[in-house]
Coordinates of C-alpha atoms and ligand atoms in Angstrom, one line a residue:
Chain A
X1 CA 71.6 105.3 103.8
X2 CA 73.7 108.8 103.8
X3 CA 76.7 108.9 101.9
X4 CA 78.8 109.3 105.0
X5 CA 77.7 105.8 106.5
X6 CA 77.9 104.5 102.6
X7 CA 81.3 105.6 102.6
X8 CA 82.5 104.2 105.8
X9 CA 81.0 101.2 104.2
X10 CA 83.6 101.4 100.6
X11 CA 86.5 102.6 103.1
X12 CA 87.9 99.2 105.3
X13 CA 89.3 100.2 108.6
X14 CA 92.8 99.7 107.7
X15 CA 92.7 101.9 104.5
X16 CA 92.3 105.2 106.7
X17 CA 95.8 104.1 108.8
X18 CA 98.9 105.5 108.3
X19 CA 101.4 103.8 106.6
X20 CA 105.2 104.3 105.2
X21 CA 105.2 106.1 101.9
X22 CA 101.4 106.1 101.8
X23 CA 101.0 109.6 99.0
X24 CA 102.3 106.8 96.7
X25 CA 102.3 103.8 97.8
X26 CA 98.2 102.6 98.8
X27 CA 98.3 99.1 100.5
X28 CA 100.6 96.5 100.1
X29 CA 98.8 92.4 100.4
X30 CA 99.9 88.9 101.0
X31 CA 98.2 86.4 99.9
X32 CA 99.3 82.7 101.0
X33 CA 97.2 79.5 99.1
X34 CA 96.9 76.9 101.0
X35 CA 95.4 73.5 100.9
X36 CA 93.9 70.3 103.1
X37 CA 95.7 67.0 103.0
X38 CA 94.2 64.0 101.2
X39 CA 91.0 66.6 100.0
X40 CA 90.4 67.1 96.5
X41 CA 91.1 70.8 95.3
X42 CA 88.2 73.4 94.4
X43 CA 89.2 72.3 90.8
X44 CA 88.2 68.6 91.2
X45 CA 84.8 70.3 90.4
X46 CA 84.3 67.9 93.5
X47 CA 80.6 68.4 95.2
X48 CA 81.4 65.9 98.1
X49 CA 85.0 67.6 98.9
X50 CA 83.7 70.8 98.3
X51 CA 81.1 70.6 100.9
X52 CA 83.1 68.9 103.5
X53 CA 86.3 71.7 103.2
X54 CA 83.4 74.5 104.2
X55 CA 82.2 72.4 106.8
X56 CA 85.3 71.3 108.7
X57 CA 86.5 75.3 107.9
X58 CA 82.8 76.2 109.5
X59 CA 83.3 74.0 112.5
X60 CA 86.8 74.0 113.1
X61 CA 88.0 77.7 113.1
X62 CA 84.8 80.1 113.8
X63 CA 83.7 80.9 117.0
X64 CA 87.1 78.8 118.2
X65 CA 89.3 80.5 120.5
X66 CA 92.0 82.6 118.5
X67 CA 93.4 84.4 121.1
X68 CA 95.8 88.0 120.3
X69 CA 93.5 87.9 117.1
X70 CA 90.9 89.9 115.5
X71 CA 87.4 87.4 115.5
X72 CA 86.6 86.6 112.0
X73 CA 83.2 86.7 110.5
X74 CA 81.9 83.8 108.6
X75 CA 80.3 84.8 105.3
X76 CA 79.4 82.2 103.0
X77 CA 78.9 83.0 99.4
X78 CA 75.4 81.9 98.7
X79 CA 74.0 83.4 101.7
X80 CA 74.5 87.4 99.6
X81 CA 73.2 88.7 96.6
X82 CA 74.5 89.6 93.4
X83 CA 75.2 93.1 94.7
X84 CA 77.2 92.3 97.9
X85 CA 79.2 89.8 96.2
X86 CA 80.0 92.8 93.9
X87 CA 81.0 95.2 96.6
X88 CA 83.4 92.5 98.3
X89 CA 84.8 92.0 95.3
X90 CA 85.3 95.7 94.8
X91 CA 86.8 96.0 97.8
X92 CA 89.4 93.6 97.0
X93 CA 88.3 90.7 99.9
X94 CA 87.3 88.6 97.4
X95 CA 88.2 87.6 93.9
X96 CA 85.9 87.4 91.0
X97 CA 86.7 83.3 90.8
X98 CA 84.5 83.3 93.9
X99 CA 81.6 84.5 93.1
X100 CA 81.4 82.6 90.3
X101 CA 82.2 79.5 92.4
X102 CA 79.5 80.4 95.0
X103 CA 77.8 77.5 95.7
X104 CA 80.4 76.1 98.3
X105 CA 82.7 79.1 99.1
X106 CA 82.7 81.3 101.9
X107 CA 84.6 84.1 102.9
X108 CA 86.5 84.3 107.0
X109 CA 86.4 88.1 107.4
X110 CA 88.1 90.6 110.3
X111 CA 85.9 93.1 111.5
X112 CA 88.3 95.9 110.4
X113 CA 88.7 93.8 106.8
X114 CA 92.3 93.8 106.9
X115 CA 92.2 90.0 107.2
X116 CA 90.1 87.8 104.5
X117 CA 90.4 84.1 104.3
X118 CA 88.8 82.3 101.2
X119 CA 87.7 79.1 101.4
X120 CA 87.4 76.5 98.0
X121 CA 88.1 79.3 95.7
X122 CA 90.7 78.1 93.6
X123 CA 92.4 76.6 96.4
X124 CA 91.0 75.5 99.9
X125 CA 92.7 78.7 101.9
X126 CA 93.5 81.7 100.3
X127 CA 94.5 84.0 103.5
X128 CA 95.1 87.5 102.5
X129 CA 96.2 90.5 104.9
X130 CA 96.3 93.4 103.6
X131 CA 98.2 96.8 105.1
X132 CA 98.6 100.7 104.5
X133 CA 102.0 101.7 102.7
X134 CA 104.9 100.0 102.4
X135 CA 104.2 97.2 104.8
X136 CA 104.6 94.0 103.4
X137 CA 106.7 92.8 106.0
X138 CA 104.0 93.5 108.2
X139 CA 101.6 91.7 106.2
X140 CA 103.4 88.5 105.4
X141 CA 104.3 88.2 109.9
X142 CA 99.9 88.3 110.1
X143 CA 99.8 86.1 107.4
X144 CA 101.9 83.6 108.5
X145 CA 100.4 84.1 112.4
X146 CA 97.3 83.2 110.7
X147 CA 98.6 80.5 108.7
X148 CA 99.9 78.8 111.6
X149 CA 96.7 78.5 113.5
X150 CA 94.9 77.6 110.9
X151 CA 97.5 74.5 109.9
X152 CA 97.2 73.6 114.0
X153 CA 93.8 72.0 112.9
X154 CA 95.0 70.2 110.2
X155 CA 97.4 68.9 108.0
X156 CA 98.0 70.6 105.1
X157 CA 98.4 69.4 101.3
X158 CA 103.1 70.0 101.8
X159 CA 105.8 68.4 100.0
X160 CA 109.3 68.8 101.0
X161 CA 110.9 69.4 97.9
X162 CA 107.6 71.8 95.9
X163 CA 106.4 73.3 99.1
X164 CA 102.9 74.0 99.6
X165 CA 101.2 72.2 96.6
X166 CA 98.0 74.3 95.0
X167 CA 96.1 73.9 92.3
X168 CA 98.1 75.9 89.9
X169 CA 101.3 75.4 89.1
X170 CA 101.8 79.4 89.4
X171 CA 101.5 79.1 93.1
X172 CA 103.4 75.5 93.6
X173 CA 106.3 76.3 96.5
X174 CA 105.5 79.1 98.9
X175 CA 102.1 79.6 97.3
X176 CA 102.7 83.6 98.3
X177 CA 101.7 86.4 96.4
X178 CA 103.1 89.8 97.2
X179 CA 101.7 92.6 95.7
X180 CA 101.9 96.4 96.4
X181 CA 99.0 98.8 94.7
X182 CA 100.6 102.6 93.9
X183 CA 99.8 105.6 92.4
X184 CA 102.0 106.7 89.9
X185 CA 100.5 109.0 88.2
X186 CA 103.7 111.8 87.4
X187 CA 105.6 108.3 85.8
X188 CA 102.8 107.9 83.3
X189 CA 102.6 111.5 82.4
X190 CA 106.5 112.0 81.8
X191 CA 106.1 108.4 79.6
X192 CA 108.7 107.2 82.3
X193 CA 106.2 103.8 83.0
X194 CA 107.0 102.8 79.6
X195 CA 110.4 101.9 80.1
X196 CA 110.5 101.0 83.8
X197 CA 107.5 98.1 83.3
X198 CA 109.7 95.9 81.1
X199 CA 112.6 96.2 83.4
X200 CA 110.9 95.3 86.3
X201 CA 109.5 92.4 84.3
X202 CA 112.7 91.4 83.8
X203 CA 113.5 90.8 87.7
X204 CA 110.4 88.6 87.6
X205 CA 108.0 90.8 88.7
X206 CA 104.2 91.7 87.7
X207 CA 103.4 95.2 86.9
X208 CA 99.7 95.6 86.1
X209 CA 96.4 98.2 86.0
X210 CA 94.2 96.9 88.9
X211 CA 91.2 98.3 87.8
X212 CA 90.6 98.7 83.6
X213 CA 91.1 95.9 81.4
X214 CA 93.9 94.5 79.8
X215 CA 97.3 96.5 80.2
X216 CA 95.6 99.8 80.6
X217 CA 96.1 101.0 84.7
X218 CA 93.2 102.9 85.2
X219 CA 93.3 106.0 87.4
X220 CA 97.4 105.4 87.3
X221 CA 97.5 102.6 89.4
X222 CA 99.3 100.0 89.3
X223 CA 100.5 96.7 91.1
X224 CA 103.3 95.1 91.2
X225 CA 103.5 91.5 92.7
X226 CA 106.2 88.6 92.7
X227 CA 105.6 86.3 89.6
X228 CA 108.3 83.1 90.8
X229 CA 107.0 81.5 94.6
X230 CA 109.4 78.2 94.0
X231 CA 112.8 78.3 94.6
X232 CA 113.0 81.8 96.7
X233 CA 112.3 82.2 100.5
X234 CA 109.1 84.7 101.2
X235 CA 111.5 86.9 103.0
X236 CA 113.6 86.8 99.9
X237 CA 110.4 87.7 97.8
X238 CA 109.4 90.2 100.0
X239 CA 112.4 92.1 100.6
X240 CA 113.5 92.3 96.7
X241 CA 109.6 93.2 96.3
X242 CA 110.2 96.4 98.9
X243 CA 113.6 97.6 96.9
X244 CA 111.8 97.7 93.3
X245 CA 109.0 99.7 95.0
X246 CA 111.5 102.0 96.5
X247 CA 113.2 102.7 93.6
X248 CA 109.6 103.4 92.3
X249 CA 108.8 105.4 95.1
X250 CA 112.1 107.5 94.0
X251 CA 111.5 107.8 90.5
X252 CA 107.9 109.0 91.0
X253 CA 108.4 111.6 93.6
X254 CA 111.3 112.9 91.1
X255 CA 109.0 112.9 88.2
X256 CA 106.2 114.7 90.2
X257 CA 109.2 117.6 91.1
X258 CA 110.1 117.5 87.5
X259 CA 106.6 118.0 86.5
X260 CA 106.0 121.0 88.9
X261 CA 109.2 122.9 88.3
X262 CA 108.7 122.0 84.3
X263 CA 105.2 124.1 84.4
X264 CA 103.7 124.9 87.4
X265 CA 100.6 126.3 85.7
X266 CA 100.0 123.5 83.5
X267 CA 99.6 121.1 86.3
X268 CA 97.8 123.3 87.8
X269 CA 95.8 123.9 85.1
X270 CA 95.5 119.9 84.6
X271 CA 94.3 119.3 88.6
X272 CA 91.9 122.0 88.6
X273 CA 90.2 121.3 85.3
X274 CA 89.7 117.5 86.7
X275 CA 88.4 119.2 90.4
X276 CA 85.9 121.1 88.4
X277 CA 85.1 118.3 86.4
X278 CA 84.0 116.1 89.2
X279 CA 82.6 119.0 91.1
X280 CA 80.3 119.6 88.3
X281 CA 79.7 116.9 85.6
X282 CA 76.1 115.1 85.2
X283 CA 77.3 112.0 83.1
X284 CA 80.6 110.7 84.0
X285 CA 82.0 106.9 82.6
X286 CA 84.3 105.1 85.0
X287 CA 87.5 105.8 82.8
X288 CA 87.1 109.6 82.8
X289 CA 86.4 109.7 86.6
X290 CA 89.1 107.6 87.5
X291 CA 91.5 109.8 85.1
X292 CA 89.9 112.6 86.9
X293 CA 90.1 111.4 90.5
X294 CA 93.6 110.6 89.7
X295 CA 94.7 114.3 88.8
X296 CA 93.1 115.3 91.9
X297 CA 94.7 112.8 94.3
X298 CA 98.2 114.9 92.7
X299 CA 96.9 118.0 93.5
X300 CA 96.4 117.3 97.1
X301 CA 99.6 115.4 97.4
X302 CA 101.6 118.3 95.9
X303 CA 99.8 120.4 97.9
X304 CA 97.6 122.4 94.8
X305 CA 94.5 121.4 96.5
X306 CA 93.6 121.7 100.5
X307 CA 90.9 120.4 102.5
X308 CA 90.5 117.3 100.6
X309 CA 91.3 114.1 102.3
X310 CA 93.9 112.1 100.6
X311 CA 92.0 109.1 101.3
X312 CA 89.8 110.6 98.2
X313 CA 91.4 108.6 95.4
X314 CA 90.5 105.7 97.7
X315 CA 87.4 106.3 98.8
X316 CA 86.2 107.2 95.0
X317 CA 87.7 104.8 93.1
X318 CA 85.8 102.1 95.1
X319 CA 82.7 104.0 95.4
X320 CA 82.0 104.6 91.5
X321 CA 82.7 101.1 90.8
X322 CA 79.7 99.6 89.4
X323 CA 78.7 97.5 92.2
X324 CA 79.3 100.3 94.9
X325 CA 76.5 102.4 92.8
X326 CA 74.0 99.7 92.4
X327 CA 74.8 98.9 96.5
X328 CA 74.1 103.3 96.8
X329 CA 71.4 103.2 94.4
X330 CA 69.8 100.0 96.1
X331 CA 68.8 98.3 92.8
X332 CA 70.4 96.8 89.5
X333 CA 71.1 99.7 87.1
X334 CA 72.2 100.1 83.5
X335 CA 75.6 101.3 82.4
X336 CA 73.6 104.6 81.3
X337 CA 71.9 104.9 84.6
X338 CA 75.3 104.1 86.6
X339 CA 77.4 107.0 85.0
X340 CA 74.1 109.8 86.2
X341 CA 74.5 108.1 89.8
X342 CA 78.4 108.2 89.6
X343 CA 78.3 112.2 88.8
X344 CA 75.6 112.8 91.3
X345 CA 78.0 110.3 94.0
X346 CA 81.0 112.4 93.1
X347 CA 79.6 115.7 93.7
X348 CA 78.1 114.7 96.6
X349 CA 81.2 113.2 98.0
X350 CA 83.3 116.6 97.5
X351 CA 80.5 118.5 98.9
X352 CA 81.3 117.2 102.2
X353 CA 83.9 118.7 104.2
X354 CA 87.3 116.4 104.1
Chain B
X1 CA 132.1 70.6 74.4
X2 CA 131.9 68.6 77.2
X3 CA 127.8 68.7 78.4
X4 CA 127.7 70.8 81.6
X5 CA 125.2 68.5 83.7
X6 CA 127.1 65.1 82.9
X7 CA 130.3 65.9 81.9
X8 CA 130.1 62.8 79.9
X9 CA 128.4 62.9 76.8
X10 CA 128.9 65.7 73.6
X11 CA 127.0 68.7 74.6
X12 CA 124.5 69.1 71.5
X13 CA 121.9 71.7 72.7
X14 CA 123.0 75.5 73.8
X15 CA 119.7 77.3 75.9
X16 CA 120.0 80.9 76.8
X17 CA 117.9 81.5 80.4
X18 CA 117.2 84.8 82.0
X19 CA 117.5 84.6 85.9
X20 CA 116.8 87.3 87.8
X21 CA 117.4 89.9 84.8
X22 CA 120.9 87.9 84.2
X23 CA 121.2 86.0 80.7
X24 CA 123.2 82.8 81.6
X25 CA 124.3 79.9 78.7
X26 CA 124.1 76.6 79.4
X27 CA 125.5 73.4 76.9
X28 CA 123.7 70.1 77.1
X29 CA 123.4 66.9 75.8
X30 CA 120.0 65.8 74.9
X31 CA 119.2 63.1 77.6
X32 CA 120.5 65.9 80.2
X33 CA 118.4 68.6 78.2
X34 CA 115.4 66.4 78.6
X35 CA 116.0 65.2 81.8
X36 CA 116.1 69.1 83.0
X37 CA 113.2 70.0 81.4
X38 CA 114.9 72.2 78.7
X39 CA 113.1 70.9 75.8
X40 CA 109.8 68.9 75.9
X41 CA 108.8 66.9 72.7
X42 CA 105.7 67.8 70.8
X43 CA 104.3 64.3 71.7
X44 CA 103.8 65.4 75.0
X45 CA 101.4 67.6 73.9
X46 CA 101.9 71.1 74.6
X47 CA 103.9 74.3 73.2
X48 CA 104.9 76.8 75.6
X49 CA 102.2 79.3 74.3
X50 CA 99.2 77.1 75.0
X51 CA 100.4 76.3 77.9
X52 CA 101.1 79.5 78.9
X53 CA 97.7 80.8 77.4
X54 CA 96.2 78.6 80.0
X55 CA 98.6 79.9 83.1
X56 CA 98.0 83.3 83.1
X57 CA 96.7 86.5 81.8
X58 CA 99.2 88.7 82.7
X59 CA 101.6 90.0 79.6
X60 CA 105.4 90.6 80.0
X61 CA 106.6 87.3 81.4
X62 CA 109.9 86.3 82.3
X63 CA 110.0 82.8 80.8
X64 CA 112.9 80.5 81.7
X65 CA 114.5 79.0 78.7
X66 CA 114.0 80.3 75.4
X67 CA 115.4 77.2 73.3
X68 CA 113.1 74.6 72.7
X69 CA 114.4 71.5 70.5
X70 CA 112.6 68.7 68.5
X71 CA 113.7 65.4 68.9
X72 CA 112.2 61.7 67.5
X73 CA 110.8 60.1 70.3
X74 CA 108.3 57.5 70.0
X75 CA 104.4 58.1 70.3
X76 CA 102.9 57.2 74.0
X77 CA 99.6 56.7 73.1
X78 CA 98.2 56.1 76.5
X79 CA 96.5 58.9 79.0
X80 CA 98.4 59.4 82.2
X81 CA 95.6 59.8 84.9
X82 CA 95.6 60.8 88.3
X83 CA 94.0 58.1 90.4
X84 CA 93.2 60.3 93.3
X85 CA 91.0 62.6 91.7
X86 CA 90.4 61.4 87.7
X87 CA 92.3 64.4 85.9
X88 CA 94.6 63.5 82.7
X89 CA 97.5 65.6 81.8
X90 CA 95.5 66.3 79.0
X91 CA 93.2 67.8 81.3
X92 CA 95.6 69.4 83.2
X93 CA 97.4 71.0 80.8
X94 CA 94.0 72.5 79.2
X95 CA 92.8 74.3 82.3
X96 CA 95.9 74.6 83.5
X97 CA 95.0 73.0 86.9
X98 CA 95.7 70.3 89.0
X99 CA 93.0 68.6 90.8
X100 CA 94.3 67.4 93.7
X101 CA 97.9 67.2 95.7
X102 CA 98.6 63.5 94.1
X103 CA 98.5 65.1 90.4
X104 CA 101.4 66.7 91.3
X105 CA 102.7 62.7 91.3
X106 CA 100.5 61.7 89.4
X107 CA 102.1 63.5 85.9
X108 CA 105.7 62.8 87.5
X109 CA 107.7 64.2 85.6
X110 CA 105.9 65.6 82.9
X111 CA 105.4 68.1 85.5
X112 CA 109.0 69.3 86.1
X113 CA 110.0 71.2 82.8
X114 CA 106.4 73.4 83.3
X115 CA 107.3 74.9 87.0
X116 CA 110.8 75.1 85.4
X117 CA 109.5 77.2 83.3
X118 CA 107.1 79.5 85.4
X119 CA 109.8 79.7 88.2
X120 CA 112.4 80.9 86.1
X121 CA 114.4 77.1 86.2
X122 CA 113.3 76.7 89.8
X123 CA 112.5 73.3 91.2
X124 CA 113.0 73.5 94.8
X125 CA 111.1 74.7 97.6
X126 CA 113.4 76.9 100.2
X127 CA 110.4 78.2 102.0
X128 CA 108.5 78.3 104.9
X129 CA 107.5 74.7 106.4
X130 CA 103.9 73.8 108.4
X131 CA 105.1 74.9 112.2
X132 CA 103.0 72.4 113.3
X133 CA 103.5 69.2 111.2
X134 CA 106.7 70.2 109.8
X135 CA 108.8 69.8 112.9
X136 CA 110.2 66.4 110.9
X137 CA 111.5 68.4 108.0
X138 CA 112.6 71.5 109.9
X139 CA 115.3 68.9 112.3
X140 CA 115.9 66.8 108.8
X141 CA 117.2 70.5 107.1
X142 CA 118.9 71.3 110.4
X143 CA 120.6 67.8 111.0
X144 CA 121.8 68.2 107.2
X145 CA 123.1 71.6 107.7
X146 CA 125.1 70.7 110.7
X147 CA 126.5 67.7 108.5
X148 CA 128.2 69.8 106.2
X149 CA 129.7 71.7 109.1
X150 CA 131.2 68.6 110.6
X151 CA 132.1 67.7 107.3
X152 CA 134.1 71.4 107.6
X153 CA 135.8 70.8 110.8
X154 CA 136.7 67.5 109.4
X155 CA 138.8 68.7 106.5
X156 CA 139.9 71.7 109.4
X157 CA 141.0 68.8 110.7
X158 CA 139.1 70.8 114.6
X159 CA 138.7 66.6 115.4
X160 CA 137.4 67.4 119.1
X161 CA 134.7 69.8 118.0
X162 CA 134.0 67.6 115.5
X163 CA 133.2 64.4 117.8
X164 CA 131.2 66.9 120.0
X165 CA 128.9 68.0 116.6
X166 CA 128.5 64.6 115.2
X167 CA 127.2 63.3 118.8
X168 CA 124.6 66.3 119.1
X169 CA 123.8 65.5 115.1
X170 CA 123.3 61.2 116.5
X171 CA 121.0 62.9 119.2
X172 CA 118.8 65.0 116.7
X173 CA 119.0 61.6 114.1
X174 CA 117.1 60.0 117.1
X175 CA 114.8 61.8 118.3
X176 CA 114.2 62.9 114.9
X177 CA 113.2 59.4 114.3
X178 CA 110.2 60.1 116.9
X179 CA 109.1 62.9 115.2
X180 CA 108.7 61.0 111.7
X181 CA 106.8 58.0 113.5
X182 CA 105.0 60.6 115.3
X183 CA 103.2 61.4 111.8
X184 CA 105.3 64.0 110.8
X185 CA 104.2 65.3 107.3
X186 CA 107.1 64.2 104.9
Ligands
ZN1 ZN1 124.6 65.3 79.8
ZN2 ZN1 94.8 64.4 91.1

């Protein structure tokens, strides 16, 4: 495989579209969980329930007529490897829960993977749609386009008073999850972050790292997503979603001028010693790349670095992720082995032109 | 003090809840208090933070209520179980999981006081409804909203737009009617 085709392969469609407020703001998702009348959820642990939810889901939507809509691959889960599992979840189309769930889950997938439809994860439907930038609007009008055929079919697991009823209490009520991925990389350098996480906790919103462990946000990003779905309206949760991340957007683009006017040379100095870093290291771990890739993404954004493609901090945050190199690599490989291939992926990748 | 639900009995229990970033006091009595979810007793089995433990591994929550009372209650020994699918509360609370839409049920209203919690006091759904099978519900929440409006004219005293609105709200009550017997998801 070259590293061009490989690429195309980390990069989904939508990713390389233009979107509002897209130097900072990556891709905003919805994600509605949904569930069959009178079936017993995922949970149950149910074999019999199980199996007949990916049937009827098998039999009733693919191949169907969904006319105005993108055709949607069926992929289920114990037809792929270890490896491809990986780089779905990587990608974000998937969640960890379901691969390790496999045996009955499948994945409905648009050919330009802006649309991914789980089935029995932790829920029967879990329809996500994902869009460039600010967008959610965008994405929760597919969503619920996609929601409504699918409920056409059947009847789905509703209560008048609690909404849609899932399997977690979290999600009881709309069962919507709004979340906006950004790099904010001049907010955690000015120690800003520190102050404006808490706060935005306080509006009952999630701020998180999306890749890393724990609290940490590796390569500065972060996302944000609603925390309450009973009680408020989607358009309600979407709409005070897109003014927090405004407000973000503000305060970040004001700490990057701060930054540059503060000392011009030192972030200078800071983006080209993490260029020349991934240009030319032979061992690099995932936490100093992404710090790295990260740096760089500001420098081309501020306009230190040209001829890079912005979509870099993209493309390279997916691509050294662990099950990205073993995909490359074509084989399992030890944590060793995988910080030689991400070096050698890294330099390879800013050897090509854009 | 008068308790704010029931303005009957002695308000006994004071909770401070954050909504929405705003701190607002409330003054209960305990059957209210209960009744609301406000305070859960230990013999139902769970503190917040076990629960919670269960919920989610995200850090920085905003919780509800942050006044939680003790109270003697008596010991109810037995299991509540869902029929549908087998889970206990015990179960449920562990995993944090129900196992099918009837749980929900199921654990009545053991489950109120937990999405009280997680929705910061919410109960209520005010979203979206199925398009297809939720035609029933959709005329049920518009019928009720043009009640209050008659109700409106009525104290407007606007009598002859009133008869006109309460025949058109007759008209959707019956063909409404259809809609339920038609196997509209309620
Ligand atoms: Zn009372
Ligand atoms: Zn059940």
């Amino acid at each position: 495989m070259t590293l061009e085709s490989f690429i195309n392969e980390a990069i989904s469609p939508w990713m390389l579209e233009d979107g509002p407020d897209k130097d900072i703001v990556m891709s905003s998702r919805v994600r509605l969980a949904r569930n069959f009348a009178n079936k017993l959820y995922p949970t149950s642990g149910n074999k019999e329930a199980l199996q007949e939810v990916l049937q009827f889901v098998k039999h009733s939507y693919i191949d169907q007529d969904n006319s105005g809509q993108q055709p949607l691959a069926f992929l289920p889960m114990k037809n792929l490897n270890m490896i491809e599992k990986l780089v779905l979840v990587e990608k974000h189309l998937i969640s960890p829960h379901l691969i390790k769930h496999s045996d009955y889950a499948a994945v409905l997938l648009s050919e330009n993977e802006q649309t991914s439809i789980m089935v029995n994860e932790e829920d029967h439907l879990r329809i996500q749609v994902y869009y460039p930038g600010l967008q959610l609007d965008k994405a929760l009008e597919e969503a619920y386009y996609l929601d409504d055929w699918l409920e056409e079919k059947a009847d789905y697991a509703f209560n008048e008073t609690k909404g849609y009823l899932t399997s977690c209490p979290t999600n009881i009520g709309t069962g919507m999850r709004a979340s906006i991925m950004m790099h904010l990389p001049a907010l955690v350098l000015t120690k800003q972050i520190n102050r404006l996480i808490p706060a935005i906790n306080q509006l009952g919103l999630v701020v998180r790292g999306i890749y890393g462990e724990g609290s940490e946000a590796r390569g500065n990003i972060f996302q944000i997503s609603n925390q309450i779905t009973l009680g408020k309206s989607e358009e309600d949760i979407v709409e005070d979603l897109e003014s927090i991340v405004h407000q973000l957007v503000e305060h970040e683009r004001m700490a990057r001028k701060y930054i540059y006017e503060q000392s011009e040379i030192g972030l200078e100095d800071r983006v080209f010693r993490s260029y020349g870093t991934l240009k030319n290291s032979r061992i690099i771990d995932s936490k100093e790349a992404s710090i790295c890739i990260s740096n760089l993404r500001l420098g081309i954004d501020l306009g230190i670095i040209e001829n890079i493609s912005e979509n870099i901090l993209n493309e390279l945050m997916v691509l050294t992720q662990p099950g990205f190199l073993q995909h490359y690599a074509n084989k399992a490989l030890r944590s060793d082995e995988r910080d030689i291939r991400r070096a050698s992926i890294i330099r390879e990748r800013l050897n090509l032109k854009k | 003090m008068e308790c704010q639900e029931c303005h009957k009995r002695k308000a006994t229990l004071h909770f401070k809840h954050i909504i929405n970033g705003q701190e607002a006091k409330i003054s209960l009595c305990e059957m209210c208090a209960k009744k609301k979810g406000y305070i859960t007793y230990p013999e139902e089995g769970f503190s917040l933070n076990d629960l919670l433990s269960g919920l989610f591994q995200t850090e920085g929550l905003n919780l509800g209520s942050t006044g939680t009372a003790k109270a003697n209650q008596p010991k109810h020994p037995q299991e509540v179980r869902c029929s549908s699918c087998g889970r206990t509360f015990t179960e449920f609370k562990k995993a944090g999981k129900f196992g099918c839409a009837d749980c929900y049920a199921s654990f009545g209203s053991k489950v109120e006081p937990i999405l009280r919690r997680v929705h910061a006091g919410n109960t209520k759904h005010t979203g979206k409804i199925p398009k297809r099978a939720g035609k029933y519900i959709q005329q049920k929440q518009l019928i009720s909203s043009h009640k209050e409006k008659l109700k409106k004219l009525i104290e407007e005293e606007e009598f002859e737009k009133a008869a006109v609105l309460r025949d058109k709200i007759r008209e959707l009550e019956k063909a409404n009617n259809h809609n339920k017997e038609a196997g509209g998801n309620t």
